Coordinates of N, CA, C and O in Angstrom, one line a residue:
M1 N -18.3 6.9 -6.4 CA -17.3 6.2 -5.5 C -16.2 5.7 -6.4 O -16.5 5.2 -7.5
T2 N -15.0 5.9 -6.0 CA -13.8 5.4 -6.7 C -13.2 4.3 -5.9 O -12.9 4.4 -4.7
V3 N -13.1 3.1 -6.5 CA -12.6 1.9 -5.8 C -11.3 1.4 -6.5 O -11.4 1.1 -7.7
L4 N -10.3 1.2 -5.7 CA -9.0 0.6 -6.2 C -8.9 -0.7 -5.6 O -9.0 -0.9 -4.4
E5 N -8.6 -1.7 -6.5 CA -8.4 -3.1 -6.0 C -6.9 -3.4 -6.0 O -6.3 -3.2 -7.0
L6 N -6.4 -3.9 -4.9 CA -5.0 -4.3 -4.8 C -5.0 -5.8 -4.6 O -5.5 -6.3 -3.6
R7 N -4.3 -6.6 -5.5 CA -4.1 -8.0 -5.3 C -2.6 -8.2 -5.2 O -1.8 -7.6 -5.9
F8 N -2.2 -9.2 -4.3 CA -0.8 -9.5 -4.1 C -0.6 -10.9 -4.5 O -0.8 -11.8 -3.8
P9 N 0.0 -11.1 -5.7 CA 0.1 -12.4 -6.3 C 1.0 -13.4 -5.5 O 0.7 -14.6 -5.5
A10 N 1.9 -12.8 -4.7 CA 2.8 -13.7 -3.9 C 2.1 -13.9 -2.5 O 2.6 -14.7 -1.7
G11 N 0.9 -13.3 -2.3 CA 0.2 -13.5 -1.1 C 0.7 -12.8 0.1 O 0.3 -13.1 1.3
R12 N 1.6 -11.8 -0.1 CA 2.2 -11.1 1.0 C 2.2 -9.6 0.7 O 2.5 -9.1 -0.4
F13 N 2.0 -8.8 1.8 CA 2.1 -7.4 1.8 C 3.1 -7.0 2.8 O 3.0 -7.2 4.0
H14 N 4.2 -6.4 2.3 CA 5.3 -6.0 3.2 C 5.3 -4.4 3.3 O 5.4 -3.8 2.3
A15 N 5.1 -3.9 4.5 CA 5.1 -2.4 4.6 C 5.4 -2.1 6.1 O 4.7 -2.6 7.0
T16 N 6.4 -1.3 6.3 CA 6.8 -0.9 7.7 C 6.0 0.4 8.0 O 6.1 1.3 7.2
P17 N 5.3 0.4 9.1 CA 4.6 1.7 9.5 C 5.6 2.8 9.6 O 6.7 2.7 10.0
W18 N 5.1 4.0 9.3 CA 5.8 5.2 9.5 C 6.3 5.4 10.9 O 5.6 5.1 11.9
G19 N 7.6 5.7 11.1 CA 8.2 5.9 12.4 C 8.6 4.7 13.1 O 9.0 4.7 14.2
R20 N 8.6 3.5 12.4 CA 9.0 2.3 13.0 C 10.2 1.7 12.2 O 10.4 2.0 11.1
H21 N 11.0 0.9 12.9 CA 12.1 0.3 12.3 C 11.7 -1.0 11.6 O 10.9 -1.7 12.2
V22 N 12.3 -1.3 10.5 CA 11.9 -2.6 9.8 C 12.1 -3.8 10.7 O 11.4 -4.8 10.5
N23 N 13.1 -3.8 11.6 CA 13.3 -5.0 12.4 C 12.4 -5.0 13.7 O 12.6 -5.9 14.5
E24 N 11.5 -4.1 13.8 CA 10.6 -4.2 15.0 C 9.5 -5.2 14.8 O 8.8 -5.6 15.8
G25 N 9.3 -5.7 13.6 CA 8.3 -6.7 13.4 C 6.9 -6.1 13.2 O 5.9 -6.9 13.3
A26 N 6.7 -4.8 13.0 CA 5.4 -4.2 12.8 C 5.1 -4.1 11.4 O 6.0 -3.9 10.5
V27 N 3.8 -4.4 11.0 CA 3.4 -4.2 9.6 C 2.2 -3.2 9.6 O 1.3 -3.3 10.4
E28 N 2.3 -2.4 8.6 CA 1.2 -1.4 8.4 C 0.0 -2.1 7.8 O 0.1 -2.6 6.7
W29 N -1.1 -2.1 8.5 CA -2.3 -2.8 8.1 C -3.5 -2.1 8.7 O -3.6 -2.0 9.9
P30 N -4.4 -1.6 7.9 CA -4.4 -1.5 6.4 C -3.4 -0.6 5.9 O -2.8 0.2 6.7
P31 N -3.1 -0.6 4.6 CA -2.1 0.3 4.1 C -2.6 1.7 4.3 O -3.8 2.1 4.2
S32 N -1.6 2.6 4.7 CA -2.0 4.0 5.0 C -2.3 4.8 3.7 O -1.8 4.5 2.6
P33 N -3.3 5.7 3.8 CA -3.6 6.5 2.6 C -2.4 7.2 2.0 O -2.3 7.3 0.8
W34 N -1.5 7.7 2.8 CA -0.3 8.4 2.3 C 0.5 7.4 1.5 O 1.1 7.8 0.5
R35 N 0.6 6.2 1.9 CA 1.4 5.2 1.1 C 0.7 5.0 -0.3 O 1.4 4.8 -1.3
I36 N -0.6 4.9 -0.3 CA -1.3 4.7 -1.6 C -1.0 5.9 -2.5 O -0.6 5.7 -3.7
L37 N -1.2 7.1 -2.0 CA -0.9 8.3 -2.9 C 0.6 8.4 -3.3 O 0.9 8.7 -4.4
R38 N 1.4 8.1 -2.4 CA 2.9 8.1 -2.7 C 3.2 7.1 -3.8 O 4.0 7.4 -4.7
A39 N 2.7 5.9 -3.7 CA 2.9 4.9 -4.7 C 2.4 5.3 -6.1 O 3.1 5.1 -7.1
L40 N 1.2 5.9 -6.1 CA 0.7 6.4 -7.4 C 1.5 7.5 -8.0 O 1.8 7.5 -9.2
I41 N 1.9 8.5 -7.1 CA 2.7 9.6 -7.6 C 4.1 9.1 -8.1 O 4.6 9.5 -9.2
A42 N 4.7 8.2 -7.4 CA 6.0 7.6 -7.8 C 5.9 6.9 -9.1 O 6.7 6.9 -9.9
T43 N 4.8 6.2 -9.3 CA 4.5 5.4 -10.5 C 4.4 6.4 -11.7 O 4.9 6.2 -12.8
W44 N 3.8 7.5 -11.4 CA 3.7 8.5 -12.5 C 5.1 9.1 -12.9 O 5.4 9.1 -14.0
Y45 N 5.9 9.4 -11.9 CA 7.2 9.9 -12.1 C 8.1 8.9 -12.8 O 8.8 9.2 -13.7
L46 N 8.0 7.6 -12.4 CA 8.9 6.6 -13.0 C 8.4 6.0 -14.3 O 9.2 5.6 -15.1
K47 N 7.1 5.8 -14.4 CA 6.6 5.0 -15.5 C 5.6 5.6 -16.5 O 5.3 5.0 -17.5
V48 N 5.2 6.8 -16.2 CA 4.1 7.4 -17.0 C 4.4 8.8 -17.5 O 4.2 9.1 -18.7
R49 N 5.1 9.6 -16.7 CA 5.3 11.0 -17.0 C 5.8 11.3 -18.4 O 5.3 12.1 -19.1
K50 N 6.8 10.5 -18.9 CA 7.5 10.9 -20.1 C 6.8 10.5 -21.4 O 7.0 11.0 -22.4
D51 N 6.0 9.4 -21.3 CA 5.3 8.9 -22.5 C 3.8 8.9 -22.4 O 3.1 8.1 -23.0
S52 N 3.3 10.0 -21.8 CA 1.8 10.0 -21.6 C 1.3 11.4 -21.7 O 2.0 12.4 -21.5
E53 N 0.0 11.5 -21.9 CA -0.7 12.8 -21.8 C -1.2 13.1 -20.4 O -1.9 14.0 -20.2
V54 N -0.8 12.2 -19.5 CA -1.2 12.5 -18.1 C -0.3 13.6 -17.6 O 0.9 13.4 -17.4
T55 N -0.9 14.8 -17.4 CA -0.1 16.0 -17.1 C 0.1 16.1 -15.6 O -0.6 15.5 -14.8
P56 N 1.1 16.9 -15.2 CA 1.3 17.2 -13.8 C 0.0 17.8 -13.1 O -0.3 17.5 -12.0
D57 N -0.7 18.6 -13.8 CA -2.0 19.2 -13.3 C -3.0 18.1 -13.0 O -3.7 18.2 -12.0
T58 N -3.1 17.1 -13.9 CA -4.0 16.0 -13.7 C -3.6 15.2 -12.4 O -4.4 14.8 -11.6
I59 N -2.3 15.0 -12.3 CA -1.8 14.2 -11.1 C -2.1 15.0 -9.8 O -2.5 14.4 -8.8
R60 N -1.8 16.3 -9.8 CA -2.1 17.1 -8.6 C -3.6 17.0 -8.3 O -4.0 16.9 -7.1
A61 N -4.5 17.2 -9.3 CA -5.9 17.1 -9.1 C -6.3 15.7 -8.6 O -7.2 15.6 -7.7
L62 N -5.7 14.7 -9.1 CA -6.0 13.3 -8.6 C -5.6 13.2 -7.2 O -6.4 12.6 -6.4
A63 N -4.4 13.6 -6.9 CA -3.9 13.5 -5.5 C -4.8 14.3 -4.5 O -5.1 13.8 -3.4
E64 N -5.2 15.4 -4.9 CA -6.1 16.2 -4.1 C -7.4 15.5 -3.9 O -8.0 15.5 -2.8
A65 N -8.0 15.0 -5.0 CA -9.3 14.3 -4.9 C -9.2 13.0 -4.0 O -10.1 12.7 -3.2
L66 N -8.0 12.3 -4.0 CA -7.9 11.1 -3.2 C -7.2 11.4 -1.8 O -6.9 10.5 -1.1
S67 N -7.1 12.7 -1.5 CA -6.4 13.0 -0.2 C -7.3 12.8 1.0 O -6.9 12.9 2.1
Q68 N -8.6 12.6 0.8 CA -9.5 12.3 1.9 C -9.3 10.9 2.4 O -9.0 10.0 1.6
P69 N -9.5 10.6 3.6 CA -9.3 9.2 4.1 C -10.3 8.2 3.4 O -11.5 8.5 3.4
P70 N -9.7 7.1 2.9 CA -10.6 6.1 2.2 C -11.1 5.1 3.3 O -10.7 5.2 4.4
V71 N -12.0 4.3 2.9 CA -12.5 3.2 3.6 C -11.9 1.9 3.0 O -11.6 1.9 1.8
F72 N -11.8 0.8 3.7 CA -11.2 -0.4 3.2 C -12.1 -1.6 3.4 O -12.8 -1.7 4.4
R73 N -12.0 -2.5 2.4 CA -12.6 -3.8 2.6 C -11.4 -4.8 2.6 O -10.7 -5.0 1.6
L74 N -11.0 -5.2 3.8 CA -9.8 -6.0 4.0 C -10.1 -7.5 4.0 O -11.1 -7.9 4.6
P75 N -9.4 -8.3 3.3 CA -9.6 -9.8 3.3 C -9.1 -10.3 4.7 O -8.3 -9.7 5.4
H76 N -9.4 -11.6 4.9 CA -8.8 -12.2 6.1 C -7.3 -12.3 5.9 O -6.9 -12.7 4.8
A77 N -6.6 -12.0 6.9 CA -5.1 -12.0 6.8 C -4.5 -12.3 8.1 O -5.2 -12.2 9.2
T78 N -3.3 -12.6 8.1 CA -2.5 -12.8 9.4 C -1.1 -12.2 9.2 O -0.6 -12.1 8.1
T79 N -0.5 -11.9 10.4 CA 0.8 -11.4 10.4 C 1.8 -12.6 10.4 O 1.5 -13.5 11.2
A80 N 2.8 -12.5 9.7 CA 3.8 -13.6 9.7 C 5.2 -13.0 9.5 O 5.3 -11.8 9.2
H81 N 6.2 -13.8 9.7 CA 7.6 -13.3 9.5 C 8.5 -14.4 9.2 O 8.2 -15.6 9.4
T82 N 9.7 -14.0 8.6 CA 10.8 -14.9 8.5 C 11.9 -14.3 9.2 O 12.0 -13.0 9.4
R83 N 12.9 -15.1 9.7 CA 14.1 -14.6 10.3 C 15.3 -15.2 9.6 O 15.3 -16.4 9.3
H84 N 16.2 -14.3 9.3 CA 17.4 -14.8 8.6 C 18.6 -13.9 9.0 O 18.4 -12.9 9.5
Y85 N 19.8 -14.4 8.7 CA 21.0 -13.7 9.0 C 21.6 -13.1 7.8 O 21.8 -13.8 6.8
M86 N 21.8 -11.8 7.8 CA 22.4 -11.1 6.7 C 23.9 -10.9 7.0 O 24.3 -10.4 8.1
P87 N 24.8 -11.2 6.0 CA 26.2 -10.9 6.2 C 26.5 -9.4 6.1 O 25.8 -8.7 5.3
Y88 N 27.5 -9.0 6.8 CA 28.0 -7.6 6.7 C 29.5 -7.6 7.1 O 29.9 -8.5 7.9
N89 N 30.2 -6.7 6.6 CA 31.6 -6.7 6.8 C 32.0 -5.4 7.6 O 31.5 -4.3 7.3
E90 N 32.8 -5.6 8.6 CA 33.4 -4.5 9.4 C 34.9 -4.6 9.2 O 35.6 -5.4 9.9
G91 N 35.4 -3.9 8.2 CA 36.8 -4.1 7.9 C 37.1 -5.5 7.4 O 36.4 -5.9 6.4
K92 N 38.0 -6.2 8.0 CA 38.3 -7.6 7.6 C 37.4 -8.6 8.3 O 37.4 -9.8 8.0
N93 N 36.6 -8.1 9.3 CA 35.7 -9.1 10.0 C 34.4 -9.3 9.3 O 33.7 -8.3 9.0
K94 N 34.1 -10.5 9.1 CA 32.8 -10.8 8.5 C 31.9 -11.2 9.6 O 32.2 -12.1 10.4
K95 N 30.7 -10.6 9.6 CA 29.8 -10.8 10.7 C 28.4 -11.0 10.1 O 28.2 -10.8 8.9
T96 N 27.4 -11.4 10.9 CA 26.1 -11.5 10.5 C 25.2 -10.8 11.5 O 25.5 -10.6 12.6
T97 N 24.0 -10.4 11.0 CA 23.0 -9.8 11.8 C 21.7 -10.4 11.5 O 21.4 -10.7 10.4
K98 N 20.9 -10.6 12.6 CA 19.6 -11.2 12.4 C 18.6 -10.1 11.8 O 18.6 -9.0 12.3
V99 N 17.9 -10.5 10.8 CA 16.9 -9.6 10.1 C 15.5 -10.3 10.2 O 15.4 -11.5 9.9
F100 N 14.5 -9.5 10.6 CA 13.1 -9.9 10.6 C 12.5 -9.4 9.3 O 12.6 -8.2 9.0
D101 N 11.8 -10.3 8.6 CA 11.0 -9.9 7.4 C 9.6 -10.1 7.8 O 9.1 -11.2 7.7
T102 N 8.9 -9.1 8.3 CA 7.5 -9.2 8.7 C 6.6 -8.8 7.6 O 6.8 -7.8 6.9
F103 N 5.5 -9.5 7.5 CA 4.5 -9.2 6.4 C 3.1 -9.6 6.8 O 2.9 -10.3 7.8
I104 N 2.2 -9.2 6.0 CA 0.8 -9.7 6.1 C 0.6 -10.8 5.1 O 1.0 -10.6 3.9
Q105 N 0.1 -11.9 5.5 CA -0.1 -13.1 4.6 C -1.6 -13.1 4.2 O -2.4 -13.1 5.1
L106 N -1.8 -13.1 2.9 CA -3.2 -13.1 2.4 C -3.4 -14.4 1.6 O -2.4 -15.0 1.1
A107 N -4.6 -14.8 1.4 CA -4.9 -15.9 0.5 C -4.7 -15.4 -0.9 O -4.7 -14.3 -1.2
D108 N -4.3 -16.4 -1.7 CA -3.9 -16.1 -3.1 C -4.9 -15.2 -3.9 O -4.4 -14.3 -4.6
N109 N -6.1 -15.4 -3.8 CA -7.1 -14.7 -4.6 C -7.8 -13.5 -3.9 O -8.7 -12.9 -4.5
D110 N -7.4 -13.2 -2.7 CA -8.0 -12.1 -2.0 C -7.4 -10.8 -2.4 O -6.3 -10.7 -2.8
A111 N -8.3 -9.8 -2.3 CA -7.9 -8.4 -2.7 C -8.3 -7.5 -1.6 O -9.2 -7.7 -0.8
V112 N -7.5 -6.4 -1.5 CA -7.8 -5.2 -0.7 C -8.6 -4.3 -1.5 O -8.1 -3.9 -2.7
L113 N -9.7 -3.8 -1.1 CA -10.5 -2.8 -1.8 C -10.3 -1.5 -1.0 O -10.5 -1.4 0.2
V114 N -9.9 -0.4 -1.7 CA -9.7 0.9 -1.1 C -10.8 1.8 -1.8 O -10.8 1.9 -3.1
A115 N -11.6 2.5 -1.1 CA -12.7 3.2 -1.7 C -12.7 4.7 -1.1 O -12.7 4.9 0.1
W116 N -12.8 5.6 -2.1 CA -13.0 7.0 -1.7 C -14.4 7.5 -2.2 O -14.8 7.1 -3.3
D117 N -15.0 8.3 -1.4 CA -16.3 8.8 -1.7 C -16.1 10.0 -2.6 O -16.5 11.1 -2.2
V118 N -15.6 9.8 -3.8 CA -15.3 10.9 -4.7 C -15.7 10.4 -6.1 O -15.6 9.2 -6.4
N119 N -16.1 11.4 -7.0 CA -16.3 11.1 -8.4 C -15.2 11.8 -9.1 O -15.2 13.1 -9.1
L120 N -14.4 11.1 -9.8 CA -13.3 11.7 -10.5 C -13.7 12.2 -11.9 O -14.6 11.6 -12.5
S121 N -13.0 13.2 -12.3 CA -13.2 13.7 -13.7 C -12.7 12.6 -14.7 O -12.0 11.7 -14.3
P122 N -13.2 12.6 -15.9 CA -12.7 11.6 -16.9 C -11.2 11.6 -17.0 O -10.6 10.5 -17.1
E123 N -10.5 12.7 -16.9 CA -9.0 12.8 -17.0 C -8.4 12.1 -15.8 O -7.4 11.4 -15.9
Q124 N -9.0 12.4 -14.6 CA -8.4 11.9 -13.4 C -8.6 10.4 -13.3 O -7.7 9.6 -12.9
L125 N -9.8 9.9 -13.8 CA -10.1 8.5 -13.8 C -9.2 7.7 -14.7 O -8.6 6.7 -14.4
A126 N -9.0 8.3 -15.9 CA -8.0 7.7 -16.9 C -6.6 7.7 -16.3 O -5.9 6.6 -16.5
A127 N -6.2 8.7 -15.6 CA -4.9 8.7 -15.0 C -4.8 7.7 -14.0 O -3.8 6.9 -13.9
L128 N -5.8 7.5 -13.1 CA -5.8 6.5 -12.0 C -5.7 5.1 -12.6 O -5.0 4.3 -12.2
K129 N -6.4 4.9 -13.7 CA -6.4 3.6 -14.4 C -5.0 3.3 -14.9 O -4.5 2.2 -14.8
T130 N -4.4 4.3 -15.5 CA -3.0 4.1 -16.1 C -2.1 3.8 -15.0 O -1.2 2.9 -15.1
L131 N -2.1 4.6 -13.9 CA -1.2 4.4 -12.8 C -1.4 3.0 -12.1 O -0.4 2.3 -11.8
A132 N -2.6 2.6 -11.9 CA -2.9 1.3 -11.3 C -2.4 0.2 -12.2 O -1.8 -0.8 -11.6
A133 N -2.5 0.3 -13.5 CA -2.0 -0.8 -14.4 C -0.5 -0.9 -14.3 O 0.0 -1.9 -14.6
R134 N 0.2 0.2 -14.1 CA 1.6 0.2 -14.1 C 2.3 0.1 -12.7 O 3.5 0.0 -12.6
L135 N 1.5 0.0 -11.7 CA 2.0 -0.2 -10.3 C 2.5 -1.6 -10.2 O 1.8 -2.5 -10.4
G136 N 3.8 -1.7 -10.0 CA 4.5 -3.0 -9.9 C 4.6 -3.6 -8.5 O 4.5 -4.8 -8.3
Y137 N 4.8 -2.8 -7.5 CA 4.9 -3.2 -6.2 C 4.2 -2.1 -5.3 O 4.1 -1.0 -5.7
F138 N 3.9 -2.5 -4.1 CA 3.2 -1.6 -3.2 C 3.7 -1.9 -1.8 O 3.6 -3.1 -1.3
G139 N 4.2 -1.0 -1.1 CA 4.9 -1.2 0.2 C 6.4 -1.4 -0.1 O 7.0 -0.6 -0.9
R140 N 7.0 -2.4 0.5 CA 8.4 -2.7 0.1 C 8.4 -3.4 -1.2 O 7.4 -3.9 -1.7
A141 N 9.6 -3.5 -1.8 CA 9.8 -4.1 -3.1 C 9.4 -5.5 -3.2 O 9.1 -6.0 -4.3
E142 N 9.3 -6.2 -2.1 CA 8.9 -7.6 -2.1 C 7.4 -7.8 -2.3 O 6.9 -8.9 -2.6
S143 N 6.6 -6.7 -2.2 CA 5.2 -6.7 -2.3 C 4.7 -6.5 -3.7 O 4.3 -5.4 -4.1
L144 N 4.8 -7.6 -4.5 CA 4.3 -7.5 -5.9 C 2.8 -7.2 -5.8 O 2.1 -7.8 -5.0
V145 N 2.3 -6.4 -6.7 CA 0.9 -6.0 -6.7 C 0.3 -6.0 -8.1 O 1.0 -5.6 -9.0
E146 N -0.9 -6.3 -8.1 CA -1.7 -6.1 -9.4 C -2.9 -5.2 -8.9 O -3.7 -5.6 -8.1
A147 N -2.9 -4.0 -9.5 CA -3.9 -3.0 -9.1 C -4.8 -2.7 -10.3 O -4.3 -2.7 -11.5
R148 N -6.0 -2.4 -10.0 CA -6.9 -1.9 -11.0 C -8.1 -1.1 -10.4 O -8.4 -1.3 -9.2
V149 N -8.7 -0.2 -11.2 CA -9.8 0.5 -10.8 C -11.0 -0.2 -11.1 O -11.2 -0.7 -12.2
L150 N -11.9 -0.4 -10.1 CA -13.2 -1.2 -10.4 C -14.2 -0.2 -10.9 O -14.5 0.9 -10.2
A151 N -14.9 -0.5 -11.9 CA -15.9 0.4 -12.5 C -17.3 -0.1 -12.1 O -17.5 -1.2 -11.8
G152 N -18.2 0.9 -12.0 CA -19.6 0.6 -11.7 C -19.8 0.3 -10.2 O -20.9 -0.2 -9.9
I153 N -18.9 0.5 -9.3 CA -19.1 0.2 -7.9 C -19.7 1.5 -7.3 O -19.1 2.6 -7.4
T154 N -20.8 1.4 -6.6 CA -21.5 2.5 -6.0 C -21.2 2.5 -4.4 O -21.4 3.5 -3.8
A155 N -20.9 1.3 -3.9 CA -20.6 1.2 -2.5 C -19.9 -0.1 -2.2 O -20.0 -1.0 -3.0
I156 N -19.1 -0.1 -1.1 CA -18.5 -1.3 -0.6 C -18.9 -1.4 0.8 O -19.3 -0.4 1.4
E157 N -18.8 -2.6 1.4 CA -19.1 -2.8 2.8 C -17.7 -2.8 3.5 O -17.0 -3.8 3.5
P158 N -17.3 -1.6 4.0 CA -16.0 -1.5 4.6 C -15.9 -2.3 5.9 O -16.9 -2.4 6.7
N159 N -14.7 -2.8 6.2 CA -14.5 -3.4 7.5 C -13.3 -2.7 8.2 O -12.8 -3.1 9.2
A160 N -12.8 -1.6 7.6 CA -11.8 -0.7 8.2 C -12.1 0.7 7.8 O -12.1 1.0 6.6
I161 N -12.3 1.5 8.7 CA -12.7 2.9 8.4 C -11.8 3.9 9.3 O -11.4 3.5 10.4
P162 N -11.6 5.1 8.8 CA -10.9 6.0 9.6 C -11.7 6.5 10.8 O -12.9 6.6 10.7
L163 N -11.0 6.8 11.9 CA -11.6 7.3 13.1 C -11.2 8.8 13.2 O -10.1 9.2 12.8
D164 N -12.2 9.5 13.8 CA -11.9 10.9 14.0 C -10.8 11.1 15.1 O -10.7 10.2 16.0
E165 N -10.1 12.2 15.1 CA -9.1 12.5 16.1 C -9.7 12.3 17.5 O -10.8 12.8 17.8
G166 N -9.1 11.6 18.4 CA -9.5 11.4 19.8 C -10.5 10.3 20.0 O -10.9 10.1 21.2
V167 N -11.1 9.7 19.0 CA -12.1 8.7 19.2 C -11.4 7.4 19.6 O -10.4 7.0 19.0
K168 N -11.9 6.7 20.6 CA -11.3 5.5 21.0 C -11.7 4.3 20.1 O -12.7 4.3 19.4
L169 N -10.8 3.4 20.0 CA -11.0 2.2 19.1 C -12.2 1.4 19.7 O -12.3 1.2 20.9
P170 N -13.0 0.9 18.8 CA -14.1 0.0 19.3 C -13.4 -1.3 20.0 O -12.3 -1.6 19.7
E171 N -14.2 -1.9 20.8 CA -13.7 -3.1 21.5 C -13.3 -4.2 20.5 O -14.0 -4.3 19.4
K172 N -12.4 -5.0 20.8 CA -11.9 -6.1 20.0 C -11.4 -5.7 18.6 O -11.5 -6.4 17.7
T173 N -10.8 -4.5 18.6 CA -10.2 -4.0 17.3 C -8.8 -3.6 17.6 O -8.5 -3.4 18.8
E174 N -8.0 -3.5 16.6 CA -6.7 -3.0 16.8 C -6.5 -1.7 16.1 O -6.9 -1.6 15.0

């Protein structure tokens, strides 16, 4: 099992769900698997590729290995938001527009655990550890993150799992 731990030092996770507008007030929770892979690949392109032995082939193999839906261990969290007015100019007219900044509020020491039922090769595991250590934010830029790969974990008790196509949500879940 491969387990990635995500901690948010500011206690907030900002991420707009795919297909939604940032001002709708919706937050992606749990983080989508494509967002995780996209963040890892972007980190490789921006912070690892030029000064590392982590090759494009290793990144492709890692992305392929992590492309199956993970399970999550989510901490207690709540949705919150701020509202503020942003200035903008239309010619000589100065105006403002209301902006919603919606996020998930977490306790300071809580972490999101993302687990894939895969055993990575030593090269893939080393690459994932490097990428996790260099991941600076996750979601929108306001979401500072500290990520690391947890070693020696054989199982987690998930509280968020993927559902098969067409399966109804269990009662009292979102």
